[in-house]
Amino acid sequence: MTKRVALFNHKGGVSKTTTTFHLGWMLASLGHRVLLVDADPQCNLSGMILGFKGESEFEKFYQSNVARNIRAGLAPAFESQPRAIEAVECVAVEGQQNLYLLPGHIRLSEYEVTLGIAQELSGSIQTLQNLPGSISYLLDITAEKYDVEYVLIDMNPSLSSINQNLLMTSDYFLVPTSPDYFSVMAIESLTSVLPRWHAWSIRAQQNQTLKQANYPYPVRTPKLLGTIIQKYRPRKGSPTVGFQKWIDSINERVEKHFVPTLEPLGMCLKKQSYEAVADLLPGYCLAQISDFNTLITKSQDTRTPVFALTDKQLGNVGTVLVGDQAKRQEFNGVFTNLANDVIKLISNESGS
């Protein structure tokens, strides 16, 4: 059965897109079929995978692949077209079998206002009843078409109605962060926002109009898999003192505020599921990932994760190549552990 995992933090610059790509690739390397969903109108994930650098390349893609993006997939519901939503023809990710991309669209944000009105659950809901459940329906049938085990959703850094919908209709979620003051504040903010989103979702699940819609709003409660802390500079294998200060602050907020707030809402896993992950770090942190430095540029240029770069793609010789090889091996270990931990947490929780 497909499991949907949202990668969400309304703070930008925390490597959500990079993590989605790397985690998805690693899950596929481990033999799982994976669908990556680009739900960010900035389309960074699509650009990374398709090798696009600017809007003109996206425009050409949209013109020659009219129906192959998330916005086109939702158009029947949001533009009242006389046809049903159908599974999107996804893009096979080059270099990794079992990995697919549901491309994003730079105009997806145009649906924000209409969805926001529909999600107010007001008297106008009768005319907009198909919208709240439409995104989940599209992802479900597209995942079914490609027989995937995991759907990873790259979300934009905002508290938009689309993000609210995507998160609350997912099975699980990861919270990428970076070691700085703004990530600490973001955790505090999410601690107050997510209970409101949860309350809205419960009302939506119980709303008779939404139950009877062509695309019923699903009965789901997303559960926290954990956090990921990225983009710090290491010294002798560990974060420097300055970065460690913020890492500790993030972990403290998660342990003392975030998780205790989510637990009564059913938005956390069972304690024994977390305890079964031997390498779980403080603050329910699944991975600490240092800065990729120059490897990220090579990764983007070759559309390949840093841990899968070949020596030829690294493009160096001598001691520089040896250093790159060591970092490549390090990141391979980090993402292998992260992928295995995600698999284990989901398997333990679902009892499979």
Short mmCIF file of C-alpha atoms in Angstrom, two decimals:
data_model
loop_
_atom_site.label_atom_id
_atom_site.label_comp_id
_atom_site.label_asym_id
_atom_site.label_seq_id
_atom_site.Cartn_x
_atom_site.Cartn_y
_atom_site.Cartn_z
CA MET A 1 0.00 0.00 0.00
CA THR A 2 1.33 3.44 -0.95
CA LYS A 3 2.52 5.67 1.87
CA ARG A 4 2.57 9.43 1.33
CA VAL A 5 5.28 11.47 3.07
CA ALA A 6 5.25 15.28 3.02
CA LEU A 7 8.46 17.23 3.55
CA PHE A 8 7.30 20.44 5.15
CA ASN A 9 8.63 23.50 6.89
CA HIS A 10 7.31 26.98 6.19
CA LYS A 11 10.84 28.32 6.62
CA GLY A 12 12.74 28.50 3.36
CA GLY A 13 16.35 27.48 2.74
CA VAL A 14 16.26 24.22 4.69
CA SER A 15 16.98 21.94 1.69
CA LYS A 16 13.50 20.43 1.36
CA THR A 17 13.96 19.95 -2.38
CA THR A 18 17.45 18.50 -2.10
CA THR A 19 16.32 16.11 0.63
CA THR A 20 13.27 15.01 -1.35
CA PHE A 21 15.45 14.21 -4.36
CA HIS A 22 18.18 12.46 -2.39
CA LEU A 23 15.82 10.49 -0.14
CA GLY A 24 13.66 9.43 -3.08
CA TRP A 25 16.70 8.30 -5.08
CA MET A 26 18.03 6.30 -2.12
CA LEU A 27 14.67 4.62 -1.50
CA ALA A 28 14.61 3.66 -5.19
CA SER A 29 18.21 2.37 -4.90
CA LEU A 30 17.01 0.10 -2.10
CA GLY A 31 14.46 -1.44 -4.47
CA HIS A 32 11.34 0.62 -3.73
CA ARG A 33 9.19 2.34 -6.34
CA VAL A 34 8.96 6.05 -5.51
CA LEU A 35 7.00 9.02 -6.84
CA LEU A 36 8.37 12.52 -6.25
CA VAL A 37 5.71 15.23 -6.30
CA ASP A 38 6.74 18.82 -6.99
CA ALA A 39 4.06 20.87 -5.23
CA ASP A 40 6.17 24.03 -5.04
CA PRO A 41 5.34 26.68 -7.70
CA GLN A 42 9.05 27.54 -7.77
CA CYS A 43 9.48 24.08 -9.39
CA ASN A 44 13.02 23.58 -8.09
CA LEU A 45 12.58 19.82 -7.89
CA SER A 46 11.31 19.63 -11.46
CA GLY A 47 14.13 21.88 -12.65
CA MET A 48 16.71 19.75 -10.87
CA ILE A 49 15.44 16.49 -12.36
CA LEU A 50 14.67 17.79 -15.85
CA GLY A 51 17.83 19.90 -16.04
CA PHE A 52 15.96 23.17 -16.59
CA LYS A 53 17.62 26.48 -15.73
CA GLY A 54 14.95 29.06 -16.56
CA GLU A 55 11.31 29.82 -17.26
CA SER A 56 11.70 29.44 -21.04
CA GLU A 57 12.62 25.77 -20.65
CA PHE A 58 9.62 25.17 -18.43
CA GLU A 59 7.36 26.93 -20.91
CA LYS A 60 8.56 24.67 -23.73
CA PHE A 61 7.97 21.62 -21.53
CA TYR A 62 4.44 22.74 -20.67
CA GLN A 63 3.64 23.43 -24.32
CA SER A 64 4.83 20.02 -25.51
CA ASN A 65 3.59 18.10 -22.45
CA VAL A 66 0.31 19.85 -21.75
CA ALA A 67 -1.08 17.34 -19.25
CA ARG A 68 2.14 16.27 -17.54
CA ASN A 69 2.14 18.45 -14.42
CA ILE A 70 0.28 18.78 -11.15
CA ARG A 71 -1.70 21.86 -12.17
CA ALA A 72 -3.02 20.21 -15.33
CA GLY A 73 -3.96 17.16 -13.30
CA LEU A 74 -6.10 19.28 -10.97
CA ALA A 75 -7.66 21.42 -13.70
CA PRO A 76 -10.87 19.35 -14.06
CA ALA A 77 -11.79 20.17 -10.46
CA PHE A 78 -10.44 23.71 -10.15
CA GLU A 79 -11.59 24.91 -13.55
CA SER A 80 -14.93 23.04 -13.57
CA GLN A 81 -14.05 21.07 -16.68
CA PRO A 82 -16.59 18.42 -17.80
CA ARG A 83 -14.25 15.50 -17.21
CA ALA A 84 -12.89 13.54 -14.28
CA ILE A 85 -9.43 13.88 -12.79
CA GLU A 86 -7.07 11.32 -14.31
CA ALA A 87 -3.66 10.04 -13.31
CA VAL A 88 -0.82 12.20 -14.62
CA GLU A 89 1.75 10.75 -16.99
CA CYS A 90 4.89 11.18 -14.90
CA VAL A 91 8.53 11.56 -15.88
CA ALA A 92 10.89 8.63 -15.36
CA VAL A 93 13.93 10.01 -13.52
CA GLU A 94 17.04 9.50 -15.61
CA GLY A 95 19.66 7.28 -14.04
CA GLN A 96 17.41 5.66 -11.45
CA GLN A 97 14.79 3.08 -12.27
CA ASN A 98 11.80 2.91 -9.92
CA LEU A 99 11.87 6.70 -9.49
CA TYR A 100 9.27 9.01 -11.07
CA LEU A 101 8.50 12.72 -11.02
CA LEU A 102 5.09 14.38 -11.04
CA PRO A 103 6.28 17.76 -12.37
CA GLY A 104 5.26 21.01 -10.76
CA HIS A 105 3.82 24.08 -12.42
CA ILE A 106 4.76 27.70 -11.85
CA ARG A 107 1.06 28.66 -11.94
CA LEU A 108 -0.10 26.16 -9.33
CA SER A 109 -0.42 29.03 -6.86
CA GLU A 110 -3.35 30.36 -8.92
CA TYR A 111 -5.48 27.68 -7.28
CA GLU A 112 -4.66 28.94 -3.76
CA VAL A 113 -7.53 31.41 -3.38
CA THR A 114 -10.25 29.07 -4.62
CA LEU A 115 -9.00 26.21 -2.45
CA GLY A 116 -8.78 28.54 0.54
CA ILE A 117 -12.42 29.53 0.11
CA ALA A 118 -13.47 25.89 -0.25
CA GLN A 119 -11.55 24.93 2.87
CA GLU A 120 -13.36 27.49 4.99
CA LEU A 121 -16.21 24.96 5.03
CA SER A 122 -18.68 27.82 4.68
CA GLY A 123 -22.06 27.97 2.99
CA SER A 124 -20.41 28.11 -0.41
CA ILE A 125 -19.01 24.61 0.05
CA GLN A 126 -21.74 23.06 -2.12
CA THR A 127 -20.32 24.64 -5.26
CA LEU A 128 -16.70 23.92 -4.27
CA GLN A 129 -17.17 20.53 -2.66
CA ASN A 130 -14.82 18.68 -5.00
CA LEU A 131 -11.76 20.83 -4.30
CA PRO A 132 -10.60 19.80 -0.79
CA GLY A 133 -10.36 16.13 -1.77
CA SER A 134 -9.11 16.62 -5.32
CA ILE A 135 -5.38 16.91 -4.61
CA SER A 136 -5.33 13.73 -2.54
CA TYR A 137 -7.37 11.92 -5.19
CA LEU A 138 -4.93 12.95 -7.93
CA LEU A 139 -1.93 11.75 -5.95
CA ASP A 140 -3.66 8.47 -5.08
CA ILE A 141 -4.55 7.52 -8.64
CA THR A 142 -1.18 8.65 -10.01
CA ALA A 143 0.64 6.57 -7.38
CA GLU A 144 -1.59 3.63 -8.27
CA LYS A 145 -0.81 4.02 -11.98
CA TYR A 146 2.93 3.65 -11.29
CA ASP A 147 2.50 1.09 -8.51
CA VAL A 148 4.71 3.07 -6.14
CA GLU A 149 5.34 2.31 -2.49
CA TYR A 150 6.30 5.82 -1.40
CA VAL A 151 5.13 9.26 -2.48
CA LEU A 152 7.42 12.10 -1.37
CA ILE A 153 5.98 15.61 -1.61
CA ASP A 154 8.22 18.66 -1.95
CA MET A 155 6.24 21.61 -0.57
CA ASN A 156 6.82 25.34 -0.77
CA PRO A 157 7.86 27.34 2.32
CA SER A 158 4.52 28.85 3.29
CA LEU A 159 1.38 28.32 5.34
CA SER A 160 -0.78 28.27 2.22
CA SER A 161 -4.08 26.48 1.74
CA ILE A 162 -2.41 24.03 -0.66
CA ASN A 163 0.24 23.18 1.92
CA GLN A 164 -2.45 22.76 4.56
CA ASN A 165 -4.27 20.35 2.29
CA LEU A 166 -1.15 18.42 1.24
CA LEU A 167 0.11 17.97 4.78
CA MET A 168 -3.19 17.00 6.36
CA THR A 169 -3.96 14.41 3.67
CA SER A 170 -0.54 12.76 3.92
CA ASP A 171 0.22 9.67 5.98
CA TYR A 172 3.49 10.94 7.41
CA PHE A 173 5.68 14.05 7.39
CA LEU A 174 9.30 15.05 7.84
CA VAL A 175 10.39 18.49 9.03
CA PRO A 176 13.68 19.61 7.46
CA THR A 177 15.46 22.38 9.38
CA SER A 178 18.75 24.25 9.35
CA PRO A 179 20.73 25.23 12.46
CA ASP A 180 19.76 28.86 12.87
CA TYR A 181 17.45 31.14 14.83
CA PHE A 182 14.76 31.12 12.14
CA SER A 183 14.38 27.34 12.25
CA VAL A 184 13.94 27.48 16.01
CA MET A 185 11.17 30.04 15.52
CA ALA A 186 9.68 27.93 12.73
CA ILE A 187 9.31 24.97 15.09
CA GLU A 188 7.58 27.23 17.60
CA SER A 189 5.27 28.51 14.87
CA LEU A 190 4.40 25.01 13.64
CA THR A 191 3.62 24.06 17.22
CA SER A 192 0.70 26.49 17.13
CA VAL A 193 -0.25 26.12 13.45
CA LEU A 194 -0.52 22.34 13.14
CA PRO A 195 -3.17 21.92 15.86
CA ARG A 196 -5.35 24.42 13.95
CA TRP A 197 -4.79 22.54 10.71
CA HIS A 198 -5.62 19.28 12.48
CA ALA A 199 -8.87 20.73 13.85
CA TRP A 200 -9.80 21.91 10.37
CA SER A 201 -9.05 18.49 8.89
CA ILE A 202 -11.25 16.74 11.46
CA ARG A 203 -14.13 19.05 10.56
CA ALA A 204 -13.53 18.40 6.87
CA GLN A 205 -13.56 14.63 7.45
CA GLN A 206 -16.90 14.93 9.22
CA ASN A 207 -18.48 17.32 6.71
CA GLN A 208 -21.30 15.51 4.91
CA THR A 209 -20.93 17.58 1.75
CA LEU A 210 -17.26 16.69 1.46
CA LYS A 211 -18.05 13.03 2.14
CA GLN A 212 -20.45 13.00 -0.81
CA ALA A 213 -18.16 14.88 -3.21
CA ASN A 214 -16.83 13.31 -6.37
CA TYR A 215 -13.43 13.46 -4.69
CA PRO A 216 -14.19 12.87 -1.00
CA TYR A 217 -11.88 14.46 1.53
CA PRO A 218 -9.84 11.51 2.95
CA VAL A 219 -9.85 10.33 6.54
CA ARG A 220 -6.18 10.63 7.43
CA THR A 221 -4.04 12.01 10.24
CA PRO A 222 -0.41 12.69 9.27
CA LYS A 223 2.20 11.44 11.72
CA LEU A 224 5.61 12.94 12.39
CA LEU A 225 8.46 10.69 11.29
CA GLY A 226 11.04 13.11 12.63
CA THR A 227 13.18 16.12 11.80
CA ILE A 228 16.26 16.51 9.63
CA ILE A 229 18.94 19.09 10.39
CA GLN A 230 21.01 20.23 7.41
CA LYS A 231 23.49 22.75 6.09
CA TYR A 232 26.02 23.09 8.89
CA ARG A 233 29.80 23.24 8.71
CA PRO A 234 31.55 20.35 10.42
CA ARG A 235 34.88 20.31 12.22
CA LYS A 236 36.47 16.90 12.85
CA GLY A 237 33.20 15.22 11.91
CA SER A 238 30.93 17.25 14.21
CA PRO A 239 29.12 20.59 13.90
CA THR A 240 31.10 23.62 15.01
CA VAL A 241 30.18 25.19 18.33
CA GLY A 242 28.06 27.90 16.72
CA PHE A 243 25.99 25.42 14.73
CA GLN A 244 25.70 23.00 17.64
CA LYS A 245 24.07 25.75 19.71
CA TRP A 246 21.21 26.02 17.24
CA ILE A 247 20.97 22.26 16.77
CA ASP A 248 20.50 21.89 20.51
CA SER A 249 17.88 24.65 20.50
CA ILE A 250 15.90 22.98 17.70
CA ASN A 251 16.04 19.60 19.43
CA GLU A 252 14.89 21.13 22.71
CA ARG A 253 11.89 22.85 21.07
CA VAL A 254 10.92 19.64 19.32
CA GLU A 255 11.19 17.50 22.46
CA LYS A 256 9.58 19.93 24.92
CA HIS A 257 7.00 21.72 22.78
CA PHE A 258 6.43 20.31 19.30
CA VAL A 259 6.02 16.58 19.99
CA PRO A 260 4.04 17.02 23.25
CA THR A 261 1.60 19.21 21.31
CA LEU A 262 1.21 16.74 18.45
CA GLU A 263 0.94 13.54 20.52
CA PRO A 264 -2.59 14.15 21.89
CA LEU A 265 -3.74 14.86 18.33
CA GLY A 266 -2.53 11.49 17.06
CA MET A 267 0.09 13.22 14.89
CA CYS A 268 3.03 11.23 16.26
CA LEU A 269 4.06 7.60 15.91
CA LYS A 270 3.84 5.18 18.77
CA LYS A 271 6.73 5.60 21.20
CA GLN A 272 7.96 2.08 20.49
CA SER A 273 8.24 2.95 16.79
CA TYR A 274 10.64 5.79 17.56
CA GLU A 275 12.50 3.67 20.13
CA ALA A 276 13.07 0.95 17.52
CA VAL A 277 15.28 3.33 15.52
CA ALA A 278 18.67 2.74 17.10
CA ASP A 279 20.34 5.79 15.57
CA LEU A 280 17.54 8.28 16.32
CA LEU A 281 19.18 11.50 17.51
CA PRO A 282 17.88 13.88 20.21
CA GLY A 283 14.84 15.90 19.20
CA TYR A 284 13.42 13.05 17.08
CA CYS A 285 16.11 13.89 14.54
CA LEU A 286 16.59 11.22 11.87
CA ALA A 287 19.68 12.76 10.31
CA GLN A 288 22.22 15.55 10.66
CA ILE A 289 23.53 16.40 7.22
CA SER A 290 26.47 18.74 6.82
CA ASP A 291 26.83 21.23 3.98
CA PHE A 292 27.39 19.60 0.57
CA ASN A 293 29.76 22.45 -0.39
CA THR A 294 31.02 22.09 -3.99
CA LEU A 295 29.37 18.68 -4.40
CA ILE A 296 25.92 20.27 -4.63
CA THR A 297 26.88 22.11 -7.82
CA LYS A 298 28.13 18.89 -9.40
CA SER A 299 24.95 17.17 -8.24
CA GLN A 300 22.74 19.79 -9.85
CA ASP A 301 24.75 19.88 -13.07
CA THR A 302 24.56 16.10 -13.50
CA ARG A 303 21.06 15.64 -12.03
CA THR A 304 22.54 13.04 -9.70
CA PRO A 305 22.57 12.91 -5.87
CA VAL A 306 25.91 13.65 -4.24
CA PHE A 307 26.22 10.08 -2.99
CA ALA A 308 25.77 8.67 -6.52
CA LEU A 309 28.26 10.91 -8.34
CA THR A 310 30.84 8.95 -10.32
CA ASP A 311 34.53 9.83 -10.22
CA LYS A 312 34.12 11.22 -13.74
CA GLN A 313 31.23 13.43 -12.60
CA LEU A 314 33.28 14.63 -9.65
CA GLY A 315 35.77 15.90 -12.23
CA ASN A 316 38.83 16.16 -9.99
CA VAL A 317 42.11 14.31 -9.56
CA GLY A 318 44.67 13.69 -6.86
CA THR A 319 43.99 14.70 -3.27
CA VAL A 320 40.92 16.74 -4.25
CA LEU A 321 39.33 13.63 -5.77
CA VAL A 322 40.22 11.60 -2.68
CA GLY A 323 38.50 14.21 -0.53
CA ASP A 324 35.42 14.19 -2.74
CA GLN A 325 35.28 10.41 -2.64
CA ALA A 326 35.38 10.48 1.14
CA LYS A 327 32.53 13.00 1.31
CA ARG A 328 30.57 10.97 -1.24
CA GLN A 329 30.92 7.88 0.95
CA GLU A 330 29.93 9.86 4.03
CA PHE A 331 26.74 11.16 2.41
CA ASN A 332 25.97 7.70 1.06
CA GLY A 333 25.99 6.42 4.63
CA VAL A 334 23.85 9.30 5.90
CA PHE A 335 21.13 8.87 3.26
CA THR A 336 21.22 5.07 3.45
CA ASN A 337 20.54 5.31 7.18
CA LEU A 338 17.86 7.95 6.65
CA ALA A 339 16.05 5.88 4.03
CA ASN A 340 16.23 2.73 6.13
CA ASP A 341 14.95 4.62 9.18
CA VAL A 342 11.99 5.99 7.20
CA ILE A 343 11.19 2.50 5.95
CA LYS A 344 11.46 1.06 9.46
CA LEU A 345 9.34 3.73 11.09
CA ILE A 346 6.57 3.36 8.52
CA SER A 347 6.71 -0.44 8.61
CA ASN A 348 6.57 -0.56 12.42
CA GLU A 349 3.70 1.91 12.54
CA SER A 350 1.63 0.16 9.88
CA GLY A 351 2.48 -3.27 11.21
CA SER A 352 3.74 -4.44 7.84
#
